[in-house]
């Protein structure tokens, strides 16, 4: 049995979480104070994921902030940024609109750009 | 000169929330003055997520959080003047402003809400030896360059200060292809959120040097390197601990200061603790009918709390316009042992409702008690497992206790 100490990143509280695993299987999650923490800890010890926030160019003189609609694998963040650096979003673009897809996850606009 | 019921100075998170609240509480004649070309203030460059968890129970990026409030303002048709810089405010609430459409113009307001936000502390305030080469930025300036302009300010970076903006920029610069060699923090603990240490530094193997500072910046035209040193308990560099790091960029993330030039000009009394206005529980300043909220009043940890405070200020300004000025019975609120400031600094005992006291502690205290006294009389004593300067604390004083206040309210931290 293994014990992994984590700091939850779901909210500013930053709970200290202890995860007990056995052969890659999660046995218990302790220390979290909400269900988001439980989910985070279970994923973090198996396949850490992060929501990516970055920017893409637009066809006007303005950068468009974007985010991945779901977390993507931590190890794929650099590839995602690289892929997105080659994209130019067409304006007008509305908040929530899909501008790209990476690893099957939608990359969506975080701002209206006229 | 035109007249207006409420003029709001600043169209960032504080100004937007105050406007919506003032409107919904009955005062419809409102004007927002914003110096940028869009509403939303600093949120526009804070493209990372984690905003709104308290208020909306979801993790939003800065621009998304701002959009919620911009939409609310637009739905109410509240007038906004963009690209408009306020030049002065007088104690009889005349606002002088300038833009490229109206030129210089004046508005006479019944109430004014100060919502100008804060500014970053600069390198100049820190006294680091060295020349003045290019490549030295505040973290927020670098953030604006990267996120709004698409410019990368440098390739090899050292960050001084572990405030959240510095940590966020460490990750951001790394993702955009720069190498962040170190984050130096003069204190023995980080001033940023734990989650940002994990997801911004640890995720990318960026070293955090606690009890370290930059003691010299080298370079004539462009930064070529920095010397960092360990510091003692008095934050003095220890000889012999110097370490040299080659870099082309230095970012400073060393704190925020409320931007109160306009408040000072109007004669608003400022607090040494917060560097913002001295206010009553309804966020009215020492000038009748002038209110303050958000980071211009006290630097908040979360934008969610800025919105909350600004809604209070907006409601209060609306009450003031609709019901006129009221007589006050003022009791002082003071920061005592272990507490660096308490807000509000004054309580009007004639006002109804509970009063939330916001305060910051001076150091990290474990297993302590937060004690609130009225003179010698203990009003509240609350056990805390841990308190730290990086997290604003709050306690609620119930209405019945407010009514019977007699001397002055004192907040302190007691360690057993």
Coordinates of C-alpha atoms in Angstrom, one line a residue:
Chain A
X1 CA 0.0 0.0 0.0
X2 CA 1.2 3.5 -0.8
X3 CA 0.3 6.9 0.6
X4 CA 0.4 10.0 -1.5
X5 CA 0.2 13.5 -0.1
X6 CA -1.5 16.1 -2.2
X7 CA -2.6 19.7 -2.0
X8 CA -6.0 20.1 -3.6
X9 CA -6.1 22.8 -6.3
X10 CA -9.9 22.9 -6.8
X11 CA -10.4 26.1 -4.7
X12 CA -8.4 28.6 -2.6
X13 CA -8.7 26.5 0.6
X14 CA -6.0 24.2 -0.6
X15 CA -6.9 21.2 1.5
X16 CA -4.1 18.7 2.4
X17 CA -5.2 15.3 1.1
X18 CA -3.8 11.9 1.7
X19 CA -4.6 9.2 -0.9
X20 CA -4.0 5.5 -0.1
X21 CA -3.4 3.4 -3.2
X22 CA -2.6 -0.2 -3.9
X23 CA -1.2 -1.2 -7.3
X24 CA -2.6 1.9 -9.0
X25 CA -6.0 1.4 -7.3
X26 CA -7.3 4.1 -5.0
X27 CA -8.2 2.7 -1.6
X28 CA -9.2 5.9 0.3
X29 CA -9.1 9.7 0.1
X30 CA -8.7 11.6 3.4
X31 CA -8.5 15.3 4.2
X32 CA -10.7 16.8 1.5
X33 CA -13.6 18.9 2.7
X34 CA -15.8 18.7 -0.4
X35 CA -16.6 16.2 -3.2
X36 CA -14.5 18.2 -5.7
X37 CA -11.5 17.3 -3.7
X38 CA -12.3 13.6 -3.7
X39 CA -12.6 13.7 -7.5
X40 CA -9.4 15.7 -7.9
X41 CA -7.4 13.3 -5.6
X42 CA -8.6 10.2 -7.4
X43 CA -7.7 11.6 -10.8
X44 CA -4.4 13.2 -9.6
X45 CA -2.8 9.9 -8.5
X46 CA -3.8 8.0 -11.7
X47 CA -3.7 10.6 -14.5
X48 CA -3.3 14.3 -13.5
X49 CA -5.3 16.7 -15.5
X50 CA -5.5 20.5 -15.7
X51 CA -7.8 23.0 -17.3
X52 CA -5.7 24.9 -19.8
X53 CA -6.1 28.6 -20.0
X54 CA -4.3 30.5 -22.8
X55 CA -4.8 32.8 -25.7
X56 CA -5.2 32.5 -29.4
X57 CA -4.8 35.2 -32.1
X58 CA -7.8 36.7 -33.8
X59 CA -8.2 38.3 -37.2
X60 CA -8.4 41.7 -35.5
X61 CA -5.7 43.3 -33.3
X62 CA -6.7 41.5 -30.2
X63 CA -5.9 38.3 -28.3
X64 CA -8.7 36.0 -27.4
X65 CA -8.5 34.3 -24.0
X66 CA -9.6 30.6 -24.3
X67 CA -9.9 27.6 -22.0
X68 CA -10.3 23.9 -22.3
X69 CA -13.9 23.0 -21.5
X70 CA -12.6 19.9 -19.6
X71 CA -9.2 19.3 -18.0
X72 CA -6.7 17.8 -20.3
X73 CA -3.7 15.5 -19.4
X74 CA -1.0 17.5 -17.6
X75 CA 1.7 16.0 -19.9
X76 CA -0.1 17.3 -22.9
X77 CA -0.3 21.0 -21.9
X78 CA 2.7 22.1 -23.9
X79 CA 1.5 20.4 -27.0
X80 CA -1.9 22.0 -26.6
X81 CA -0.4 25.5 -26.3
X82 CA 1.8 24.8 -29.4
X83 CA -1.2 23.6 -31.4
X84 CA -3.3 26.6 -30.3
X85 CA -0.5 29.1 -31.2
X86 CA -1.2 28.2 -34.9
X87 CA -4.8 29.1 -34.7
X88 CA -6.5 32.4 -35.6
X89 CA -10.0 32.8 -34.4
X90 CA -12.5 34.5 -36.7
X91 CA -14.4 37.5 -35.3
X92 CA -17.0 38.2 -34.1
X93 CA -16.6 35.5 -31.5
X94 CA -18.9 34.9 -28.5
X95 CA -18.0 33.8 -25.1
X96 CA -18.4 30.0 -24.8
X97 CA -18.0 29.5 -28.6
X98 CA -15.7 26.6 -29.7
X99 CA -12.5 27.7 -31.4
X100 CA -10.6 24.4 -31.5
X101 CA -10.6 20.8 -30.3
X102 CA -7.5 19.2 -28.6
X103 CA -7.4 15.6 -27.5
X104 CA -11.2 15.5 -28.0
X105 CA -11.7 18.4 -25.6
X106 CA -13.3 21.6 -26.8
X107 CA -11.3 24.8 -26.5
X108 CA -13.7 27.7 -26.0
X109 CA -13.7 31.5 -26.0
X110 CA -13.7 33.2 -22.6
X111 CA -14.6 36.7 -24.0
X112 CA -16.7 38.3 -26.6
X113 CA -14.5 39.9 -29.3
X114 CA -16.4 42.1 -31.9
Chain B
X1 CA -22.3 71.1 -15.7
X2 CA -24.5 68.0 -15.8
X3 CA -26.0 66.3 -12.7
X4 CA -26.1 62.7 -11.8
X5 CA -27.3 60.7 -8.8
X6 CA -24.4 58.3 -8.6
X7 CA -21.1 58.6 -10.3
X8 CA -18.9 55.4 -10.1
X9 CA -15.2 55.9 -10.7
X10 CA -13.9 52.7 -12.2
X11 CA -15.5 50.0 -14.4
X12 CA -13.7 46.9 -13.0
X13 CA -15.3 44.2 -10.8
X14 CA -16.0 46.7 -8.0
X15 CA -17.6 49.4 -10.1
X16 CA -19.7 47.0 -12.1
X17 CA -21.1 45.2 -9.0
X18 CA -21.7 48.5 -7.3
X19 CA -23.6 49.8 -10.3
X20 CA -25.9 46.8 -10.6
X21 CA -26.6 46.9 -6.8
X22 CA -27.3 50.7 -6.7
X23 CA -29.7 50.3 -9.7
X24 CA -31.5 47.3 -8.2
X25 CA -31.9 49.2 -4.9
X26 CA -33.8 52.0 -6.6
X27 CA -31.4 54.6 -7.9
X28 CA -31.5 54.5 -11.7
X29 CA -29.5 57.6 -12.6
X30 CA -25.9 56.2 -12.6
X31 CA -22.8 56.9 -14.6
X32 CA -19.8 54.6 -14.8
X33 CA -16.4 56.2 -15.8
X34 CA -13.7 53.8 -17.0
X35 CA -10.3 54.8 -18.3
X36 CA -9.7 51.6 -20.4
X37 CA -11.5 50.9 -23.7
X38 CA -13.4 47.9 -22.2
X39 CA -15.2 47.2 -19.0
X40 CA -13.9 44.5 -16.6
X41 CA -10.7 46.1 -15.3
X42 CA -7.9 43.8 -14.3
X43 CA -10.1 40.7 -14.9
X44 CA -9.5 41.0 -18.6
X45 CA -5.8 40.1 -18.3
X46 CA -6.4 37.4 -15.6
X47 CA -7.1 34.7 -18.1
X48 CA -6.5 31.8 -15.6
X49 CA -9.4 30.1 -13.9
X50 CA -10.4 29.8 -10.3
X51 CA -12.6 32.9 -10.1
X52 CA -16.2 32.7 -9.0
X53 CA -16.0 29.5 -6.9
X54 CA -17.6 31.3 -3.9
X55 CA -20.2 33.3 -5.7
X56 CA -21.2 31.2 -8.7
X57 CA -20.0 27.8 -7.5
X58 CA -18.0 27.2 -10.6
X59 CA -14.5 27.9 -11.7
X60 CA -14.4 30.8 -14.2
X61 CA -11.6 32.7 -15.9
X62 CA -11.3 36.4 -15.2
X63 CA -12.9 37.6 -18.5
X64 CA -15.8 35.2 -18.0
X65 CA -16.4 36.5 -14.5
X66 CA -16.3 40.1 -15.8
X67 CA -18.7 39.2 -18.6
X68 CA -21.4 38.2 -16.1
X69 CA -21.4 41.7 -14.6
X70 CA -20.9 43.5 -17.9
X71 CA -24.1 41.7 -19.1
X72 CA -26.0 42.8 -15.9
X73 CA -24.9 46.4 -16.5
X74 CA -25.9 46.3 -20.1
X75 CA -29.3 44.7 -19.3
X76 CA -30.1 47.7 -17.1
X77 CA -28.8 50.2 -19.7
X78 CA -26.6 51.8 -17.1
X79 CA -24.6 54.5 -19.0
X80 CA -20.8 54.0 -19.2
X81 CA -18.1 56.3 -20.5
X82 CA -15.0 54.4 -21.7
X83 CA -11.6 55.8 -22.4
X84 CA -12.4 58.3 -19.7
X85 CA -9.9 59.4 -17.1
X86 CA -11.1 61.1 -14.0
X87 CA -8.9 64.0 -13.2
X88 CA -10.2 65.1 -9.9
X89 CA -12.9 64.8 -7.3
X90 CA -13.9 67.6 -4.9
X91 CA -15.3 67.3 -1.4
X92 CA -18.7 68.6 -2.7
X93 CA -18.8 65.6 -5.2
X94 CA -17.9 67.4 -8.5
X95 CA -16.1 64.9 -10.7
X96 CA -13.9 66.3 -13.4
X97 CA -13.0 63.9 -16.2
X98 CA -11.5 63.8 -19.7
X99 CA -12.0 61.8 -22.9
X100 CA -11.6 62.2 -26.6
X101 CA -15.3 62.8 -27.3
X102 CA -16.4 65.2 -24.5
X103 CA -13.1 66.8 -23.8
X104 CA -12.8 67.9 -20.2
X105 CA -16.2 67.7 -18.5
X106 CA -17.7 68.0 -15.0
X107 CA -20.5 66.0 -13.3
X108 CA -22.1 67.0 -10.1
X109 CA -23.0 63.9 -8.2
X110 CA -25.3 63.3 -5.3
X111 CA -23.2 60.3 -4.4
X112 CA -19.8 59.0 -5.6
X113 CA -18.5 55.4 -5.4
X114 CA -14.7 55.1 -5.5
X115 CA -13.9 51.8 -7.3
X116 CA -10.5 52.6 -8.8
X117 CA -8.8 49.3 -7.7
X118 CA -5.1 49.0 -6.9
X119 CA -1.7 49.3 -8.4
X120 CA 1.3 47.1 -8.1
X121 CA 4.2 47.9 -5.8
X122 CA 7.2 48.8 -8.0
X123 CA 10.8 47.9 -8.0
X124 CA 11.6 51.5 -7.0
X125 CA 10.0 50.9 -3.6
X126 CA 12.4 48.0 -3.0
X127 CA 15.9 49.5 -3.3
X128 CA 17.8 46.8 -5.3
X129 CA 21.3 47.6 -6.4
X130 CA 22.0 47.7 -10.1
X131 CA 21.6 49.8 -13.3
X132 CA 18.3 50.3 -15.2
X133 CA 18.4 47.8 -18.0
X134 CA 15.4 46.7 -20.0
X135 CA 13.8 43.5 -18.9
X136 CA 12.4 44.5 -15.5
X137 CA 8.6 44.4 -15.2
X138 CA 6.0 44.1 -12.6
X139 CA 4.2 40.8 -12.9
X140 CA 1.0 42.5 -13.9
X141 CA 2.6 44.4 -16.7
X142 CA 4.1 41.1 -18.0
X143 CA 0.6 39.6 -17.7
X144 CA -0.9 42.3 -19.8
X145 CA 1.8 42.0 -22.4
X146 CA 1.4 38.2 -22.7
X147 CA -2.4 37.8 -22.3
X148 CA -3.7 41.0 -24.0
X149 CA -1.0 41.9 -26.5
X150 CA 0.5 38.5 -27.3
X151 CA 4.1 39.6 -26.5
X152 CA 6.5 37.5 -24.5
X153 CA 8.7 39.9 -22.4
X154 CA 11.7 37.5 -22.2
X155 CA 13.0 34.0 -22.4
X156 CA 14.9 33.4 -19.1
X157 CA 13.0 34.7 -16.1
X158 CA 13.5 35.2 -12.4
X159 CA 10.5 36.3 -10.3
X160 CA 10.8 38.2 -7.0
X161 CA 7.9 37.7 -4.7
X162 CA 5.5 34.7 -4.4
X163 CA 2.3 36.7 -4.6
X164 CA -0.4 35.0 -6.7
X165 CA 0.2 37.2 -9.8
X166 CA 3.9 36.1 -9.7
X167 CA 3.0 32.5 -9.4
X168 CA 0.4 32.7 -12.2
X169 CA 3.0 34.4 -14.4
X170 CA 5.6 31.7 -13.7
X171 CA 3.2 29.2 -15.2
X172 CA 2.1 31.5 -18.0
X173 CA 5.6 32.4 -19.2
X174 CA 6.6 28.7 -19.0
X175 CA 3.6 27.6 -21.1
X176 CA 4.5 30.3 -23.7
X177 CA 8.1 29.0 -24.0
X178 CA 10.1 30.9 -21.5
X179 CA 12.2 29.2 -18.8
X180 CA 11.5 30.4 -15.3
X181 CA 14.6 29.8 -13.2
X182 CA 13.5 30.8 -9.8
X183 CA 10.8 32.4 -7.7
X184 CA 12.4 34.2 -4.7
X185 CA 10.3 35.0 -1.6
X186 CA 11.8 37.1 1.2
X187 CA 9.5 35.7 3.8
X188 CA 9.9 32.2 5.2
X189 CA 6.4 31.4 3.8
X190 CA 4.8 32.0 0.4
X191 CA 2.3 34.8 0.2
X192 CA 0.4 33.1 -2.6
X193 CA -2.3 30.5 -2.4
X194 CA -1.3 26.9 -1.9
X195 CA -3.1 25.8 -5.0
X196 CA -1.0 28.1 -7.0
X197 CA 2.3 26.7 -5.6
X198 CA 1.1 23.3 -6.7
X199 CA -0.3 24.1 -10.2
X200 CA 2.0 27.0 -11.2
X201 CA 5.4 26.0 -9.7
X202 CA 5.4 22.3 -8.8
X203 CA 3.7 21.2 -12.0
X204 CA 6.5 22.7 -14.0
X205 CA 9.4 22.0 -11.6
X206 CA 10.0 25.8 -10.9
X207 CA 12.1 26.2 -7.7
X208 CA 10.7 28.4 -5.0
X209 CA 13.4 29.9 -2.8
X210 CA 11.9 31.0 0.6
X211 CA 13.8 33.5 2.7
X212 CA 15.6 34.7 -0.4
X213 CA 15.7 38.0 -2.2
X214 CA 17.4 39.5 -5.2
X215 CA 20.4 41.5 -4.0
X216 CA 21.7 42.7 -7.4
X217 CA 20.5 43.0 -11.0
X218 CA 23.2 43.0 -13.7
X219 CA 23.1 44.3 -17.2
X220 CA 23.5 47.7 -18.9
X221 CA 21.1 47.6 -21.8
X222 CA 19.3 44.4 -21.0
X223 CA 19.2 42.3 -17.8
X224 CA 21.9 39.6 -18.0
X225 CA 21.6 38.1 -14.6
X226 CA 20.7 38.5 -11.0
X227 CA 22.4 37.7 -7.7
X228 CA 20.1 36.1 -5.1
X229 CA 20.9 35.8 -1.4
X230 CA 19.3 34.1 1.6
X231 CA 18.0 36.5 4.3
X232 CA 17.9 36.3 8.1
X233 CA 14.9 36.8 10.3
X234 CA 15.2 40.6 9.9
X235 CA 15.1 40.1 6.1
X236 CA 18.8 41.2 5.8
X237 CA 20.9 39.4 3.2
X238 CA 23.3 36.8 4.7
X239 CA 26.9 37.2 3.3
X240 CA 28.2 34.1 1.7
X241 CA 24.9 32.8 0.5
X242 CA 24.9 34.6 -2.8
X243 CA 23.9 32.6 -5.9
X244 CA 24.1 33.8 -9.5
X245 CA 21.4 33.2 -12.0
X246 CA 21.7 34.2 -15.7
X247 CA 18.5 35.6 -17.0
X248 CA 17.1 38.3 -19.3
X249 CA 14.0 39.2 -17.4
X250 CA 13.0 40.0 -13.8
X251 CA 9.4 40.1 -12.7
X252 CA 8.3 41.7 -9.5
X253 CA 5.3 40.4 -7.6
X254 CA 5.7 42.2 -4.4
X255 CA 2.3 43.5 -3.3
X256 CA -0.6 45.8 -4.3
X257 CA -1.4 49.3 -3.1
X258 CA -4.9 50.8 -3.3
X259 CA -4.9 53.6 -5.9
X260 CA -6.2 56.6 -3.9
X261 CA -4.9 59.8 -5.5
X262 CA -8.4 60.9 -6.3
X263 CA -9.6 60.1 -2.8
X264 CA -6.7 62.1 -1.3
X265 CA -7.5 65.1 -3.6
X266 CA -11.0 65.1 -2.3
X267 CA -9.9 65.0 1.3
X268 CA -11.1 61.5 2.1
X269 CA -9.5 60.2 5.3
X270 CA -7.2 57.3 4.6
X271 CA -6.2 54.4 6.8
X272 CA -2.5 53.5 7.4
X273 CA -3.4 49.9 7.8
X274 CA -5.3 49.4 4.5
X275 CA -3.9 52.4 2.5
X276 CA -7.6 52.8 1.5
X277 CA -10.3 55.1 2.8
X278 CA -11.5 55.0 6.4
X279 CA -15.1 53.7 6.1
X280 CA -18.3 52.9 8.1
X281 CA -19.9 49.5 7.8
X282 CA -21.9 50.7 4.8
X283 CA -18.6 51.6 3.1
X284 CA -19.2 55.4 3.4
X285 CA -16.0 57.3 3.7
X286 CA -15.3 60.4 5.9
X287 CA -16.9 62.5 3.2
X288 CA -20.7 62.2 3.4
X289 CA -22.1 60.6 0.2
X290 CA -18.7 59.3 -1.0
X291 CA -18.4 55.5 -0.8
X292 CA -15.5 53.1 -1.5
X293 CA -15.3 49.4 -2.4
X294 CA -13.1 46.7 -3.8
X295 CA -9.3 46.9 -4.0
X296 CA -9.2 50.7 -3.7
X297 CA -10.6 50.2 -0.2
X298 CA -8.7 47.0 0.9
X299 CA -6.8 44.6 -1.2
X300 CA -8.9 41.4 -1.4
X301 CA -7.9 37.8 -1.8
X302 CA -10.8 36.9 -4.1
X303 CA -12.8 38.9 -6.7
X304 CA -15.9 37.2 -5.2
X305 CA -15.4 39.3 -2.1
X306 CA -14.8 42.4 -4.1
X307 CA -18.3 41.9 -5.7
X308 CA -19.8 41.3 -2.3
X309 CA -18.4 44.5 -0.8
X310 CA -19.2 46.5 -3.9
X311 CA -22.9 45.4 -3.7
X312 CA -23.0 46.8 -0.2
X313 CA -21.4 50.1 -1.3
X314 CA -23.9 50.3 -4.2
X315 CA -26.9 49.7 -2.0
X316 CA -25.6 52.3 0.5
X317 CA -25.1 54.9 -2.2
X318 CA -28.6 54.3 -3.4
X319 CA -30.0 54.6 0.1
X320 CA -28.1 57.9 0.5
X321 CA -29.5 59.3 -2.7
X322 CA -33.1 58.2 -2.1
X323 CA -33.3 58.9 1.7
X324 CA -30.7 61.6 2.3
X325 CA -28.0 61.9 4.8
X326 CA -28.5 60.4 8.3
X327 CA -27.1 61.4 11.7
X328 CA -24.4 58.9 12.8
X329 CA -23.2 57.7 16.2
X330 CA -19.6 56.7 15.5
X331 CA -17.6 54.1 17.3
X332 CA -14.0 53.4 16.3
X333 CA -12.7 49.9 15.3
X334 CA -9.1 49.3 16.1
X335 CA -6.5 46.6 15.3
X336 CA -4.7 45.4 18.4
X337 CA -2.2 42.7 19.2
X338 CA -1.3 40.5 16.1
X339 CA -3.8 42.3 13.8
X340 CA -2.6 44.7 11.1
X341 CA -5.9 46.2 10.2
X342 CA -9.7 46.0 10.7
X343 CA -12.3 47.2 8.3
X344 CA -14.7 49.0 8.7
X345 CA -12.6 51.4 10.8
X346 CA -15.8 53.0 12.1
X347 CA -19.2 51.6 13.2
X348 CA -22.3 53.7 13.1
X349 CA -24.4 52.3 16.0
X350 CA -27.6 53.9 14.6
X351 CA -27.6 51.7 11.5
X352 CA -29.5 48.4 11.7
X353 CA -28.1 45.0 10.8
X354 CA -25.1 42.8 11.7
X355 CA -21.6 44.1 11.0
X356 CA -18.9 41.9 9.4
X357 CA -15.4 42.9 10.6
X358 CA -12.7 42.1 8.0
X359 CA -9.1 42.0 9.2
X360 CA -5.7 40.7 8.4
X361 CA -3.2 39.2 11.0
X362 CA 0.4 40.2 11.2
X363 CA 2.0 36.7 11.2
X364 CA 1.1 33.0 11.0
X365 CA -0.5 32.0 14.3
X366 CA -1.6 28.4 15.1
X367 CA -4.2 27.4 17.7
X368 CA -5.1 30.9 18.5
X369 CA -8.2 32.9 19.5
X370 CA -9.6 35.9 17.7
X371 CA -10.9 38.2 20.4
X372 CA -13.2 41.2 19.8
X373 CA -13.7 43.6 22.7
X374 CA -15.7 46.7 23.4
X375 CA -13.3 48.5 25.8
X376 CA -12.8 45.8 28.6
X377 CA -15.9 43.9 27.7
X378 CA -15.3 40.8 25.5
X379 CA -17.9 40.6 22.7
X380 CA -16.5 37.6 20.8
X381 CA -13.8 35.0 21.2
X382 CA -13.4 32.6 18.3
X383 CA -10.9 29.7 18.2
X384 CA -8.9 29.3 15.0
X385 CA -6.7 26.4 14.0
X386 CA -4.5 28.7 11.9
X387 CA -4.5 32.3 10.7
X388 CA -2.1 33.8 8.2
X389 CA -1.5 37.3 6.7
X390 CA -2.3 36.0 3.2
X391 CA -5.9 35.2 4.0
X392 CA -8.3 37.9 5.1
X393 CA -10.3 36.9 8.1
X394 CA -13.9 37.9 9.0
X395 CA -16.1 37.8 12.1
X396 CA -19.7 38.9 12.4
X397 CA -20.9 41.3 15.2
X398 CA -24.6 40.8 15.7
X399 CA -27.0 43.8 15.6
X400 CA -27.8 43.6 19.4
X401 CA -24.1 43.9 20.2
X402 CA -23.7 46.9 17.8
X403 CA -26.6 48.7 19.5
X404 CA -24.9 48.4 22.9
X405 CA -21.4 49.4 21.9
X406 CA -20.1 52.1 24.3
X407 CA -16.3 52.5 24.0
X408 CA -14.3 51.3 21.0
X409 CA -14.2 47.9 19.2
X410 CA -10.8 46.2 19.4
X411 CA -9.8 43.1 17.5
X412 CA -6.8 41.0 18.5
X413 CA -5.2 37.6 18.2
X414 CA -4.4 35.7 21.4
X415 CA -2.1 32.7 21.4
X416 CA -2.3 30.3 24.4

